[in-house]
Coordinates of N, CA and C in Angstrom, one line a residue:
Chain A
X431 N -18.8 -4.2 -9.9 CA -17.6 -4.7 -9.3 C -17.0 -3.5 -8.5
X432 N -17.1 -3.6 -7.1 CA -16.7 -2.5 -6.3 C -15.2 -2.6 -5.9
X433 N -14.6 -3.8 -6.1 CA -13.2 -3.9 -5.7 C -13.1 -4.2 -4.2
X434 N -12.3 -3.4 -3.5 CA -12.2 -3.5 -2.1 C -12.9 -2.4 -1.4
X435 N -13.8 -2.7 -0.5 CA -14.6 -1.7 0.2 C -14.3 -1.8 1.7
X436 N -14.3 -0.6 2.4 CA -14.0 -0.5 3.8 C -15.0 0.3 4.5
X437 N -15.4 0.0 5.7 CA -16.2 0.8 6.6 C -15.7 0.7 8.0
X438 N -15.8 1.8 8.8 CA -16.3 3.1 8.3 C -15.1 3.9 7.6
X439 N -15.4 5.1 7.1 CA -14.4 5.9 6.4 C -13.6 6.7 7.5
X440 N -14.3 7.1 8.5 CA -13.7 7.9 9.6 C -14.2 7.3 10.9
X441 N -13.4 7.4 12.0 CA -13.8 7.0 13.3 C -13.0 7.7 14.3
X442 N -13.7 8.2 15.4 CA -13.0 8.7 16.5 C -13.3 7.9 17.8
X443 N -12.3 7.4 18.5 CA -12.5 6.6 19.7 C -11.8 7.3 20.9
X444 N -12.3 6.9 22.0 CA -11.6 7.3 23.3 C -10.6 6.1 23.6
X445 N -9.6 6.5 24.3 CA -8.6 5.4 24.8 C -9.4 4.4 25.6
X446 N -9.1 3.1 25.2 CA -9.8 2.0 25.9 C -11.0 1.5 25.2
X447 N -11.6 2.2 24.3 CA -12.8 1.7 23.6 C -12.3 0.7 22.6
X448 N -13.3 -0.1 22.1 CA -13.0 -1.1 21.1 C -13.8 -0.8 19.9
X449 N -13.4 -1.4 18.8 CA -14.1 -1.2 17.5 C -13.6 -2.2 16.5
X450 N -14.4 -2.5 15.5 CA -14.0 -3.4 14.4 C -14.1 -2.6 13.1
X451 N -13.0 -2.7 12.3 CA -13.0 -2.2 11.0 C -13.4 -3.3 10.0
X452 N -14.3 -3.0 9.1 CA -14.7 -4.0 8.2 C -14.1 -3.8 6.8
X453 N -13.9 -5.0 6.1 CA -13.3 -4.9 4.8 C -14.0 -6.1 4.0
X454 N -14.3 -5.8 2.7 CA -14.9 -6.8 1.9 C -14.3 -6.6 0.4
X455 N -14.1 -7.7 -0.3 CA -13.7 -7.7 -1.7 C -14.6 -8.6 -2.5
X456 N -14.8 -8.1 -3.7 CA -15.7 -8.9 -4.6 C -14.9 -9.4 -5.8
X457 N -13.6 -9.6 -5.7 CA -12.8 -10.1 -6.8 C -12.4 -11.6 -6.7
X458 N -13.0 -12.2 -5.7 CA -12.8 -13.6 -5.5 C -11.3 -14.0 -5.2
X459 N -10.6 -13.0 -4.5 CA -9.2 -13.2 -4.2 C -9.1 -14.1 -2.9
X460 N -8.0 -14.9 -2.9 CA -7.8 -15.7 -1.7 C -7.2 -14.9 -0.6
X461 N -6.2 -14.0 -0.9 CA -5.4 -13.3 0.1 C -6.0 -11.9 0.4
X462 N -6.0 -11.6 1.7 CA -6.4 -10.3 2.2 C -5.5 -9.8 3.2
X463 N -5.4 -8.4 3.4 CA -4.4 -7.8 4.2 C -5.0 -6.6 5.0
X464 N -4.4 -6.3 6.1 CA -4.6 -5.1 6.8 C -3.3 -4.4 7.0
X465 N -3.2 -3.1 6.6 CA -2.1 -2.2 6.7 C -2.4 -1.0 7.6
X466 N -1.4 -0.4 8.1 CA -1.6 1.0 8.7 C -0.6 1.9 8.0
X467 N -1.0 3.1 7.9 CA -0.1 4.1 7.3 C -0.1 5.3 8.2
X468 N 1.2 5.7 8.6 CA 1.4 6.8 9.5 C 2.1 7.9 8.7
X469 N 2.0 9.1 9.1 CA 2.5 10.3 8.3 C 4.0 10.1 8.0
X470 N 4.3 10.3 6.7 CA 5.7 10.2 6.2 C 6.2 8.8 6.1
X471 N 5.3 7.8 6.2 CA 5.8 6.4 6.1 C 5.0 5.7 5.1
X472 N 5.6 4.6 4.6 CA 4.8 3.7 3.7 C 3.9 2.9 4.6
X473 N 3.3 1.9 3.9 CA 2.3 1.1 4.6 C 3.0 0.0 5.3
X474 N 2.5 -0.3 6.5 CA 3.1 -1.4 7.3 C 2.0 -2.5 7.5
X475 N 2.4 -3.7 7.3 CA 1.5 -4.8 7.4 C 1.2 -5.2 8.9
X476 N -0.1 -5.2 9.2 CA -0.6 -5.6 10.5 C -0.9 -7.1 10.6
X477 N -1.8 -7.6 9.8 CA -2.1 -9.0 9.7 C -2.5 -9.3 8.2
X478 N -2.3 -10.6 7.9 CA -2.8 -11.0 6.6 C -3.5 -12.4 6.7
X479 N -4.2 -12.7 5.6 CA -4.9 -14.0 5.5 C -4.7 -14.5 4.2
X480 N -3.9 -15.6 4.1 CA -3.6 -16.2 2.8 C -4.8 -16.9 2.2
X481 N -5.7 -17.3 3.0 CA -6.9 -18.0 2.5 C -8.0 -18.0 3.6
X482 N -9.2 -18.3 3.2 CA -10.3 -18.4 4.2 C -9.9 -19.4 5.3
X483 N -10.0 -18.9 6.6 CA -9.7 -19.7 7.7 C -8.3 -19.6 8.3
X484 N -7.5 -18.9 7.6 CA -6.1 -18.7 8.1 C -5.8 -17.2 8.2
X485 N -5.0 -16.9 9.3 CA -4.5 -15.6 9.5 C -3.1 -15.6 10.0
X486 N -2.3 -14.6 9.7 CA -0.9 -14.6 10.2 C -0.5 -13.2 10.5
X487 N 0.4 -13.0 11.5 CA 0.8 -11.7 11.9 C 1.8 -11.1 10.9
X488 N 1.7 -9.8 10.8 CA 2.6 -9.1 9.9 C 3.6 -8.4 10.7
X489 N 4.0 -7.2 10.3 CA 5.1 -6.5 11.0 C 4.7 -5.8 12.3
X490 N 3.4 -5.3 12.4 CA 3.0 -4.6 13.6 C 1.7 -5.1 14.1
X491 N 1.6 -6.3 14.6 CA 0.3 -6.9 15.0 C -0.2 -6.6 16.4
X492 N 0.7 -6.0 17.2 CA 0.3 -5.9 18.6 C -0.8 -4.9 18.8
X493 N -1.8 -5.3 19.6 CA -3.0 -4.4 19.8 C -4.1 -4.7 18.9
X494 N -3.9 -5.6 18.0 CA -5.0 -5.9 16.9 C -5.3 -7.4 16.9
X495 N -6.5 -7.7 16.5 CA -6.9 -9.0 16.1 C -7.7 -9.0 14.8
X496 N -7.7 -10.1 14.1 CA -8.4 -10.2 12.9 C -9.3 -11.4 12.8
X497 N -10.2 -11.3 11.9 CA -11.1 -12.5 11.6 C -11.3 -12.5 10.1
X498 N -11.0 -13.7 9.5 CA -11.4 -13.9 8.1 C -12.7 -14.6 8.1
X499 N -13.8 -13.9 8.0 CA -15.1 -14.4 8.2 C -15.5 -15.3 7.1
X500 N -15.1 -15.1 5.9 CA -15.4 -15.9 4.7 C -14.4 -15.4 3.6
X501 N -14.6 -15.9 2.4 CA -13.6 -15.5 1.4 C -13.6 -14.0 1.1
X502 N -14.8 -13.4 1.3 CA -15.0 -12.0 0.9 C -14.5 -11.0 2.0
X503 N -14.7 -11.4 3.3 CA -14.6 -10.4 4.3 C -13.4 -10.7 5.3
X504 N -12.8 -9.6 5.7 CA -11.6 -9.7 6.6 C -11.7 -8.5 7.5
X505 N -11.9 -8.7 8.8 CA -12.2 -7.6 9.7 C -11.0 -7.5 10.7
X506 N -10.8 -6.2 11.1 CA -9.7 -5.9 12.0 C -10.3 -5.3 13.3
X507 N -9.9 -5.8 14.4 CA -10.5 -5.4 15.7 C -9.4 -4.8 16.6
X508 N -9.8 -3.7 17.2 CA -9.0 -3.1 18.3 C -9.8 -3.3 19.6
X509 N -9.2 -4.1 20.5 CA -9.9 -4.4 21.7 C -9.9 -3.3 22.7
X510 N -8.8 -2.6 22.8 CA -8.7 -1.5 23.7 C -7.8 -0.4 23.1
X511 N -8.4 0.5 22.4 CA -7.7 1.4 21.5 C -6.8 2.3 22.4
X512 N -5.6 2.6 21.7 CA -4.6 3.5 22.3 C -4.3 4.6 21.4
X513 N -3.8 5.8 21.9 CA -3.5 6.9 21.0 C -2.5 6.5 19.9
X514 N -1.6 5.5 20.2 CA -0.6 5.1 19.2 C -1.2 4.4 18.0
X515 N -2.5 4.1 18.2 CA -3.2 3.4 17.0 C -3.9 4.4 16.1
X516 N -3.7 5.7 16.4 CA -4.2 6.7 15.5 C -3.5 6.6 14.2
X517 N -4.2 6.4 13.1 CA -3.6 6.1 11.8 C -4.6 6.0 10.8
X518 N -4.2 5.7 9.5 CA -5.1 5.4 8.5 C -4.9 3.9 8.2
X519 N -6.0 3.2 8.1 CA -5.9 1.8 8.0 C -6.4 1.4 6.6
X520 N -5.6 0.6 5.9 CA -6.0 0.1 4.6 C -6.1 -1.4 4.5
X521 N -7.2 -1.8 3.9 CA -7.4 -3.2 3.6 C -7.0 -3.5 2.1
X522 N -6.5 -4.6 1.8 CA -6.1 -5.0 0.5 C -6.4 -6.4 0.2
X523 N -6.6 -6.8 -1.1 CA -6.7 -8.1 -1.4 C -5.8 -8.4 -2.6
X524 N -5.5 -9.6 -2.9 CA -4.5 -9.9 -3.9 C -4.8 -11.1 -4.7
X525 N -4.4 -11.0 -6.0 CA -4.3 -12.2 -6.8 C -2.8 -12.3 -7.0
X526 N -2.3 -13.4 -7.5 CA -0.8 -13.6 -7.6 C -0.1 -12.4 -8.2
X527 N 0.9 -11.9 -7.5 CA 1.8 -10.8 -8.0 C 1.2 -9.4 -8.1
X528 N 0.1 -9.2 -7.4 CA -0.4 -7.8 -7.3 C -1.3 -7.7 -6.2
X529 N -1.5 -6.4 -5.7 CA -2.5 -6.2 -4.6 C -3.3 -4.9 -5.0
X530 N -4.6 -5.0 -4.5 CA -5.5 -3.9 -4.7 C -6.0 -3.4 -3.3
X531 N -6.0 -2.1 -3.2 CA -6.3 -1.5 -1.9 C -7.7 -0.8 -1.8
X532 N -8.3 -0.8 -0.6 CA -9.5 -0.1 -0.3 C -9.2 1.3 -0.1
X533 N -10.2 2.2 0.1 CA -10.1 3.6 0.2 C -9.6 4.0 1.6
X534 N -9.5 3.2 2.6 CA -9.0 3.5 3.9 C -10.0 3.9 4.9
X535 N -9.6 3.7 6.2 CA -10.4 4.2 7.4 C -9.4 5.0 8.2
X536 N -9.9 6.3 8.4 CA -9.0 7.2 9.2 C -9.5 7.1 10.6
X537 N -8.6 6.6 11.5 CA -9.0 6.4 12.9 C -8.2 7.4 13.8
X538 N -8.9 8.0 14.7 CA -8.3 8.9 15.7 C -8.6 8.4 17.1
X539 N -7.6 8.1 17.9 CA -7.8 7.7 19.3 C -7.4 8.8 20.2
X540 N -8.4 9.3 21.0 CA -8.1 10.4 21.9 C -7.7 10.0 23.3
Chain B
X329 N 10.9 -2.5 11.2 CA 10.6 -3.4 10.2 C 11.2 -3.0 8.9
X330 N 11.2 -3.9 7.9 CA 11.9 -3.7 6.7 C 11.1 -2.7 5.8
X331 N 11.8 -1.7 5.3 CA 11.2 -0.8 4.3 C 12.2 -0.6 3.2
X332 N 11.7 -0.3 2.1 CA 12.6 -0.1 0.9 C 13.1 1.4 1.0
X333 N 14.3 1.6 0.5 CA 14.8 3.0 0.4 C 14.3 3.6 -0.9
X334 N 13.5 4.6 -0.8 CA 12.9 5.3 -2.0 C 13.4 6.7 -2.0
X335 N 13.8 7.1 -3.2 CA 14.3 8.5 -3.4 C 13.9 9.1 -4.7
X336 N 13.8 10.4 -4.8 CA 13.9 11.3 -3.7 C 12.7 11.3 -2.8
X337 N 12.8 11.9 -1.6 CA 11.6 11.9 -0.7 C 10.5 12.8 -1.2
X338 N 10.9 13.9 -1.9 CA 9.9 14.8 -2.5 C 10.5 15.5 -3.7
X339 N 9.6 15.9 -4.6 CA 10.1 16.6 -5.8 C 9.1 17.7 -6.1
X340 N 9.7 18.9 -6.5 CA 8.8 20.0 -6.9 C 9.3 20.3 -8.3
X341 N 8.4 20.1 -9.3 CA 8.8 20.3 -10.7 C 7.7 21.1 -11.4
X342 N 8.1 21.6 -12.6 CA 7.2 22.4 -13.4 C 6.5 21.5 -14.4
X343 N 5.3 21.8 -14.7 CA 4.5 21.1 -15.6 C 5.3 20.9 -16.9
X344 N 5.3 19.7 -17.5 CA 6.0 19.4 -18.7 C 7.4 18.8 -18.5
X345 N 7.9 18.9 -17.3 CA 9.2 18.2 -17.0 C 9.0 16.7 -16.8
X346 N 10.1 16.0 -17.0 CA 10.2 14.6 -16.7 C 10.6 14.4 -15.3
X347 N 10.2 13.2 -14.8 CA 10.4 12.9 -13.3 C 11.0 11.5 -13.3
X348 N 12.0 11.3 -12.4 CA 12.6 10.0 -12.1 C 12.6 9.7 -10.7
X349 N 12.3 8.6 -10.3 CA 12.4 8.2 -8.9 C 12.8 6.7 -8.8
X350 N 13.5 6.3 -7.7 CA 13.9 4.9 -7.6 C 13.8 4.3 -6.3
X351 N 14.0 3.1 -6.2 CA 13.7 2.3 -5.0 C 14.8 1.2 -4.9
X352 N 15.5 1.1 -3.8 CA 16.5 0.1 -3.6 C 16.3 -0.7 -2.4
X353 N 16.8 -1.9 -2.4 CA 16.6 -2.9 -1.3 C 17.9 -3.7 -1.1
X354 N 18.0 -4.2 0.1 CA 19.1 -5.1 0.4 C 18.7 -6.5 0.1
X355 N 17.4 -6.7 -0.2 CA 16.8 -8.0 -0.5 C 16.4 -8.1 -1.9
X356 N 16.4 -9.3 -2.4 CA 15.9 -9.6 -3.8 C 14.4 -9.7 -3.7
X357 N 13.7 -9.2 -4.7 CA 12.3 -9.4 -4.9 C 12.0 -10.0 -6.2
X358 N 10.9 -10.7 -6.2 CA 10.4 -11.4 -7.5 C 9.5 -10.5 -8.3
X359 N 8.9 -9.5 -7.6 CA 8.0 -8.6 -8.3 C 8.2 -7.2 -7.7
X360 N 8.1 -6.2 -8.6 CA 8.1 -4.8 -8.1 C 6.8 -4.2 -8.6
X361 N 6.2 -3.5 -7.7 CA 5.0 -2.8 -8.0 C 5.1 -1.3 -7.7
X362 N 4.5 -0.4 -8.5 CA 4.5 1.0 -8.3 C 3.1 1.5 -8.1
X363 N 2.8 2.2 -7.0 CA 1.5 2.7 -6.7 C 1.5 4.2 -6.6
X364 N 0.4 4.8 -6.9 CA 0.2 6.3 -6.6 C -0.9 6.4 -5.6
X365 N -0.7 7.3 -4.7 CA -1.7 7.6 -3.7 C -2.1 9.1 -3.7
X366 N -3.4 9.3 -3.9 CA -3.9 10.7 -3.8 C -4.4 11.0 -2.4
X367 N -4.4 12.2 -2.0 CA -4.9 12.5 -0.6 C -6.2 11.9 -0.2
X368 N -6.3 11.2 0.9 CA -7.5 10.7 1.3 C -8.0 9.4 0.6
X369 N -7.1 8.9 -0.2 CA -7.4 7.7 -1.0 C -6.5 6.5 -0.7
X370 N -6.8 5.3 -1.1 CA -5.9 4.2 -1.0 C -5.0 4.2 -2.2
X371 N -3.8 3.5 -2.1 CA -2.9 3.4 -3.2 C -3.5 2.7 -4.4
X372 N -3.2 3.2 -5.6 CA -3.7 2.7 -6.8 C -2.5 2.1 -7.6
X373 N -2.7 0.9 -8.1 CA -1.6 0.3 -8.8 C -1.4 1.0 -10.2
X374 N -0.1 1.3 -10.5 CA 0.3 2.0 -11.7 C 0.9 1.0 -12.7
X375 N 1.9 0.3 -12.2 CA 2.7 -0.6 -13.0 C 3.2 -1.8 -12.2
X376 N 3.2 -3.0 -12.8 CA 3.7 -4.2 -12.1 C 4.8 -4.7 -13.0
X377 N 5.9 -5.2 -12.3 CA 7.1 -5.7 -13.0 C 7.4 -7.1 -12.5
X378 N 7.6 -8.1 -13.4 CA 7.6 -9.4 -12.9 C 9.0 -10.1 -13.2
X379 N 9.8 -9.4 -14.0 CA 11.1 -10.1 -14.5 C 12.2 -9.2 -14.4
X380 N 13.4 -9.6 -13.9 CA 14.6 -8.8 -13.8 C 14.9 -8.3 -15.2
X381 N 15.2 -6.9 -15.3 CA 15.5 -6.3 -16.6 C 14.3 -5.8 -17.3
X382 N 13.1 -6.2 -16.9 CA 11.8 -5.8 -17.6 C 11.6 -4.3 -17.6
X383 N 11.2 -3.8 -18.7 CA 10.9 -2.4 -18.9 C 9.4 -2.3 -19.3
X384 N 8.6 -1.7 -18.5 CA 7.1 -1.6 -18.8 C 6.6 -0.2 -18.8
X385 N 5.7 0.1 -19.8 CA 5.1 1.4 -19.9 C 3.6 1.4 -19.7
X386 N 3.1 2.5 -19.1 CA 1.7 2.7 -18.9 C 1.4 4.2 -19.2
X387 N 1.2 4.5 -20.5 CA 1.0 5.9 -20.9 C 2.3 6.6 -20.7
X388 N 2.3 7.7 -19.9 CA 3.5 8.5 -19.8 C 4.4 7.9 -18.7
X389 N 4.0 6.8 -18.1 CA 4.9 6.2 -17.1 C 5.7 5.0 -17.6
X390 N 6.9 4.9 -17.2 CA 7.8 3.8 -17.6 C 8.5 3.3 -16.3
X391 N 8.5 2.0 -16.1 CA 9.2 1.5 -14.9 C 10.1 0.4 -15.3
X392 N 11.1 0.2 -14.6 CA 12.1 -0.9 -14.9 C 12.4 -1.7 -13.6
X393 N 12.5 -3.0 -13.8 CA 12.9 -4.0 -12.8 C 14.4 -4.1 -12.9
X394 N 15.1 -3.7 -11.9 CA 16.6 -3.8 -12.0 C 17.1 -5.2 -12.2
X395 N 18.2 -5.2 -12.9 CA 18.8 -6.5 -13.3 C 19.2 -7.3 -12.0
X396 N 19.6 -6.6 -11.0 CA 20.0 -7.3 -9.7 C 18.8 -7.8 -8.9
X397 N 17.6 -7.4 -9.3 CA 16.4 -7.7 -8.6 C 16.3 -7.0 -7.2
X398 N 17.2 -6.0 -7.0 CA 17.2 -5.3 -5.7 C 16.8 -3.8 -5.9
X399 N 16.4 -3.5 -7.1 CA 16.0 -2.1 -7.3 C 15.0 -1.9 -8.5
X400 N 14.4 -0.8 -8.5 CA 13.4 -0.5 -9.6 C 13.3 1.0 -9.7
X401 N 13.0 1.5 -11.0 CA 12.9 2.9 -11.3 C 11.6 3.2 -11.9
X402 N 11.1 4.4 -11.6 CA 9.8 4.9 -12.3 C 10.1 6.2 -12.9
X403 N 9.8 6.4 -14.2 CA 9.9 7.6 -14.9 C 8.5 8.1 -15.3
X404 N 8.3 9.4 -15.1 CA 7.1 10.0 -15.6 C 7.5 11.1 -16.7
X405 N 7.0 11.0 -17.9 CA 7.4 12.0 -18.9 C 6.3 13.1 -19.0
X406 N 6.8 14.3 -19.3 CA 5.9 15.4 -19.6 C 4.8 15.5 -18.5
X407 N 5.2 15.8 -17.3 CA 4.3 15.8 -16.1 C 3.2 16.8 -16.3
X408 N 2.1 16.5 -15.7 CA 0.9 17.3 -15.8 C 0.4 17.5 -14.3
X409 N -0.5 18.5 -14.1 CA -0.9 18.8 -12.7 C -1.5 17.6 -12.0
X410 N -2.2 16.7 -12.7 CA -2.9 15.6 -12.0 C -1.9 14.5 -11.6
X411 N -0.6 14.6 -12.0 CA 0.4 13.7 -11.5 C 0.8 13.9 -10.0
X412 N 0.3 15.0 -9.5 CA 0.5 15.3 -8.0 C 0.1 14.1 -7.2
X413 N 0.9 13.8 -6.2 CA 0.5 12.7 -5.3 C 1.7 12.1 -4.7
X414 N 1.6 11.0 -4.0 CA 2.7 10.3 -3.4 C 2.8 8.9 -4.2
X415 N 4.0 8.7 -4.6 CA 4.3 7.5 -5.3 C 5.1 6.5 -4.4
X416 N 4.6 5.3 -4.4 CA 5.2 4.2 -3.6 C 5.7 3.1 -4.5
X417 N 6.9 2.6 -4.2 CA 7.3 1.4 -4.7 C 7.0 0.3 -3.7
X418 N 6.9 -0.9 -4.2 CA 6.7 -2.1 -3.3 C 7.3 -3.3 -3.9
X419 N 8.0 -4.0 -3.0 CA 8.6 -5.3 -3.5 C 7.8 -6.5 -2.9
X420 N 7.6 -7.4 -3.8 CA 6.7 -8.6 -3.4 C 7.5 -9.9 -3.5
X421 N 7.5 -10.6 -2.3 CA 8.0 -12.0 -2.3 C 6.9 -12.9 -1.8
X422 N 6.6 -14.0 -2.4 CA 5.5 -14.8 -2.1 C 4.3 -14.0 -2.0
X423 N 3.7 -13.8 -0.8 CA 2.4 -13.1 -0.7 C 2.5 -11.7 0.0
X424 N 3.7 -11.3 0.4 CA 3.8 -10.1 1.2 C 4.5 -9.0 0.5
X425 N 3.9 -7.8 0.7 CA 4.5 -6.6 0.1 C 5.3 -5.8 1.1
X426 N 6.4 -5.3 0.7 CA 7.2 -4.4 1.5 C 7.2 -3.1 0.7
X427 N 6.8 -2.0 1.4 CA 6.7 -0.7 0.8 C 7.9 0.2 1.0
X428 N 8.1 1.0 0.0 CA 9.0 2.1 0.1 C 8.4 3.3 0.9
X429 N 9.2 4.2 1.3 CA 8.7 5.3 2.1 C 8.0 6.4 1.3
X430 N 8.0 6.3 0.0 CA 7.2 7.2 -0.8 C 8.0 8.4 -1.3
X431 N 7.6 8.9 -2.5 CA 8.1 10.1 -3.1 C 6.9 11.0 -3.3
X432 N 6.9 12.2 -2.7 CA 5.8 13.2 -2.8 C 6.1 14.1 -4.0
X433 N 5.3 14.1 -5.0 CA 5.5 14.8 -6.2 C 4.5 16.0 -6.2
X434 N 5.1 17.2 -6.4 CA 4.3 18.4 -6.6 C 4.6 19.0 -8.0
X435 N 3.6 19.3 -8.8 CA 3.7 19.8 -10.1 C 3.2 21.2 -10.2
X436 N 4.0 22.2 -10.6 CA 3.6 23.6 -10.7 C 3.3 23.9 -12.1
X437 N 2.2 24.7 -12.4 CA 1.9 25.1 -13.7 C 2.9 26.1 -14.3

């Protein structure tokens, strides 16, 4: 039981490049989330998916897209990366009343 | 965007001391969660609180769900070096978590 896994662990992009962050959970949870964490701040919600086939915007969705590929997987895509998207990205999944987080992807956009 | 007010922002304490931190909100929450984050890692759930007034312990950690449902407290007793990290509170309504800004804890031997 790996919990929530994320790939890659680190990534460096140039401005304008695109990439997809992958997330998978093996806990059979319905809900999955993508957050970003910037220095000195808590986690801010980018997008979430309450169930397979549905996605909704969170607090900071601009510049991102998501895909809930199946119940296990929830990917985050940056179509045209910008330096303001330099951050640590966390995926999470939840059962009612709690959330479990992945180890994070540290993204730098030059 | 909405964030919870968490205090203190940072704490520097000696090993063996007790620690208290709290979180307040202008909104009511149905659930309060406390997480710890080590450098380079994701947040790890420490304690979950589901009912106003609830007091829950997990080893040396004790957390309380405020009676107004707008605040929560976390206490760590007899701190040890491995308690070092950032502690986050989070309020949960329906399916969305709102996070506090974190309390950075340093423990000196």
